[in-house]
Coordinates of C-alpha atoms and ligand atoms in Angstrom, one line a residue:
X137 CA 71.7 125.9 100.6
X138 CA 75.4 125.2 101.4
X139 CA 77.0 128.3 102.8
X140 CA 79.7 128.6 105.6
X141 CA 77.3 130.1 108.2
X142 CA 74.7 127.4 107.7
X143 CA 77.3 124.6 107.9
X144 CA 78.9 126.0 111.1
X145 CA 75.5 126.6 112.7
X146 CA 74.5 123.0 112.0
X147 CA 77.7 121.7 113.6
X148 CA 77.5 124.1 116.6
X149 CA 73.9 123.2 117.3
X150 CA 74.7 119.5 117.0
X151 CA 77.5 120.0 119.6
X152 CA 75.2 121.8 121.9
X153 CA 72.6 119.0 121.7
X154 CA 74.9 116.1 122.4
X155 CA 74.2 113.9 125.4
X156 CA 77.1 114.1 127.9
X157 CA 76.4 110.5 129.0
X158 CA 77.1 109.4 125.4
X159 CA 80.4 111.2 125.3
X160 CA 81.4 109.8 128.7
X161 CA 80.5 106.3 127.5
X162 CA 82.7 106.7 124.4
X163 CA 85.6 108.0 126.6
X164 CA 85.2 105.0 128.9
X165 CA 85.0 102.6 126.0
X166 CA 88.8 102.0 126.3
X167 CA 91.3 100.9 123.6
X168 CA 91.3 101.7 119.9
X169 CA 90.7 98.5 118.0
X170 CA 92.0 99.7 114.6
X171 CA 93.2 102.7 112.6
X172 CA 91.3 103.1 109.3
X173 CA 93.1 105.0 106.6
X174 CA 90.4 105.9 104.1
X175 CA 89.4 108.1 101.3
X176 CA 87.9 111.4 102.4
X177 CA 85.0 111.3 99.9
X178 CA 83.6 108.0 101.2
X179 CA 80.3 109.0 102.8
X180 CA 79.9 106.4 105.6
X181 CA 82.1 106.8 108.7
X182 CA 84.5 103.9 109.4
X183 CA 83.0 103.0 112.8
X184 CA 79.6 102.6 111.2
X185 CA 81.0 100.4 108.4
X186 CA 82.6 98.1 110.9
X187 CA 79.7 98.1 113.3
X188 CA 81.9 99.7 116.1
X189 CA 81.5 102.6 118.5
X190 CA 83.2 105.8 117.3
X191 CA 86.0 105.5 119.9
X192 CA 87.0 102.1 118.7
X193 CA 88.3 103.3 115.3
X194 CA 91.0 106.0 114.7
X195 CA 90.0 107.5 111.4
X196 CA 92.6 109.0 109.1
X197 CA 91.4 110.3 105.8
X198 CA 92.8 112.0 102.7
X199 CA 91.3 112.2 99.2
X200 CA 92.2 108.9 97.5
X201 CA 93.9 107.8 100.8
X202 CA 97.0 109.4 99.5
X203 CA 100.0 109.1 101.9
X204 CA 101.8 112.2 103.2
X205 CA 104.0 112.9 106.2
X206 CA 101.0 113.9 108.3
X207 CA 99.3 110.5 107.6
X208 CA 102.5 108.7 108.4
X209 CA 102.9 110.6 111.7
X210 CA 99.3 109.9 112.7
X211 CA 99.5 106.2 111.9
X212 CA 102.9 105.9 113.6
X213 CA 101.2 107.5 116.7
X214 CA 98.4 104.9 116.4
X215 CA 100.6 101.8 116.2
X216 CA 103.5 103.1 118.3
X217 CA 101.8 105.0 121.1
X218 CA 98.3 103.6 121.1
X219 CA 99.6 100.1 120.3
X220 CA 96.8 99.7 117.7
X221 CA 97.3 96.2 116.2
X222 CA 95.6 96.8 112.9
X223 CA 95.5 99.3 110.0
X224 CA 92.8 99.1 107.4
X225 CA 93.5 100.9 104.1
X226 CA 90.0 101.5 102.8
X227 CA 89.0 102.5 99.3
X228 CA 85.5 102.5 98.0
X229 CA 83.2 102.1 95.0
X230 CA 83.1 104.9 92.4
X231 CA 85.8 107.0 94.1
X232 CA 86.2 110.5 92.7
X233 CA 90.0 110.3 93.1
X234 CA 90.2 107.0 91.2
X235 CA 87.9 108.5 88.5
X236 CA 90.2 111.5 88.1
X237 CA 93.2 109.2 87.9
X238 CA 91.4 107.1 85.2
X239 CA 90.8 110.3 83.3
X240 CA 94.5 111.2 83.6
X241 CA 95.5 107.7 82.5
X242 CA 93.3 107.7 79.4
X243 CA 93.7 111.3 78.3
X244 CA 97.2 112.1 79.5
X245 CA 95.6 115.0 81.4
X246 CA 97.0 115.7 84.8
X247 CA 95.3 118.3 87.1
X248 CA 97.1 121.2 88.6
X249 CA 98.1 122.0 92.2
X250 CA 98.1 119.5 95.1
X251 CA 95.5 117.4 93.2
X252 CA 98.2 116.4 90.8
X253 CA 100.2 114.9 93.6
X254 CA 97.2 112.8 94.7
X255 CA 96.5 111.7 91.1
X256 CA 100.1 110.8 90.5
X257 CA 100.2 108.5 93.5
X258 CA 97.2 106.6 92.1
X259 CA 98.8 106.4 88.6
X260 CA 101.9 104.9 90.3
X261 CA 99.7 102.3 91.9
X262 CA 98.3 101.4 88.5
X263 CA 101.9 101.0 87.1
X264 CA 103.3 99.1 90.1
X265 CA 100.4 96.6 90.3
X266 CA 100.2 96.2 86.5
X267 CA 96.5 97.0 86.9
X268 CA 94.2 96.8 83.9
X269 CA 93.1 100.4 84.5
X270 CA 89.9 99.9 82.7
X271 CA 87.5 100.5 85.6
X272 CA 87.4 102.9 88.6
X273 CA 86.9 100.0 91.0
X274 CA 89.9 98.0 89.6
X275 CA 92.1 101.0 90.1
X276 CA 90.7 101.4 93.6
X277 CA 91.8 97.8 94.4
X278 CA 95.3 98.3 93.0
X279 CA 95.7 101.6 94.9
X280 CA 94.5 100.1 98.2
X281 CA 97.2 97.4 97.9
X282 CA 99.9 99.9 97.0
X283 CA 98.9 102.2 99.8
X284 CA 99.2 99.4 102.3
X285 CA 102.7 98.5 100.9
X286 CA 103.6 102.2 100.9
X287 CA 102.9 102.5 104.6
X288 CA 105.4 99.7 105.4
X289 CA 108.0 101.0 102.9
X290 CA 107.8 104.6 104.1
X291 CA 107.5 104.1 107.8
X292 CA 110.1 102.2 109.8
X293 CA 107.9 102.4 112.8
X294 CA 105.0 100.7 111.1
X295 CA 107.3 98.2 109.4
X296 CA 108.9 97.2 112.7
X297 CA 105.5 96.6 114.3
X298 CA 104.5 94.5 111.3
X299 CA 107.8 92.6 111.4
X300 CA 107.2 91.8 115.1
X301 CA 103.7 90.6 114.2
X302 CA 102.2 93.2 116.5
X303 CA 100.4 95.0 113.8
X304 CA 98.9 94.0 110.4
X305 CA 97.5 95.9 107.5
X306 CA 94.4 95.0 105.5
X307 CA 94.0 96.6 102.1
X308 CA 90.3 96.6 101.2
X309 CA 87.5 98.6 99.6
X310 CA 83.8 99.0 100.2
X311 CA 81.3 97.9 97.5
X312 CA 78.5 99.8 95.9
X313 CA 75.5 100.1 98.1
X314 CA 75.7 97.2 100.5
X315 CA 78.7 98.5 102.4
X316 CA 80.3 95.1 102.3
X317 CA 84.1 94.8 102.5
X318 CA 86.3 93.4 99.7
X319 CA 89.7 92.4 100.9
X320 CA 92.4 92.8 98.3
X321 CA 95.5 92.0 100.3
X322 CA 96.9 91.6 103.8
X323 CA 100.3 92.5 105.2
X324 CA 101.0 90.6 108.4
X325 CA 99.0 88.1 110.4
X326 CA 95.2 88.6 110.3
X327 CA 94.1 85.0 109.8
X328 CA 92.0 85.9 106.8
X329 CA 90.8 83.0 104.6
X330 CA 89.7 84.2 101.2
X331 CA 90.4 83.3 97.6
X332 CA 90.9 86.9 96.7
X333 CA 93.5 87.3 99.3
X334 CA 97.1 87.9 98.4
X335 CA 99.5 88.2 101.4
X336 CA 102.0 90.7 100.1
X337 CA 104.7 90.5 102.7
Ligands
ZN420 ZN1 87.2 108.3 97.2

């Protein structure tokens, strides 16, 4: 049963049982290899998807990887202060945010509250990318690309690092069950060779 007390006890017990040597090893691991800006409802943690230790990836997540000022501040900290050379915008298969946006697109039915802001960002991605909007995964691809472009357009700090070729952005999504990465676009130098690749800037 999912109730607040059970959830907190599960986390507290997990914390009490951690191995201090594992924590020390993570702390000693050193620099952060990349920041991953991902959708919050994607089940597998970023470091596991990329086969890295937890400390190697700075994870930032919102539902539908929707950009707000907190996201920009965190990613500016990553590239500006931590000198992280790579941001991966990461969508995923069968995303609930993309599903809600597809529903809004087809039925002209926007949700209320803050959810509307998130869905509207996805709808703008469909429009700007001239996406077909006939499948959740096609919308996810369009939105990953627009999110990467949005980071550069809305953050002078990130844009300056990309212009200086000290940082790049990869716009990608994760497939159904195999966890494999699909790269939709890159912004800046990453040396990617792929026929699905479209360098946007
Ligand atoms: Zn999602």
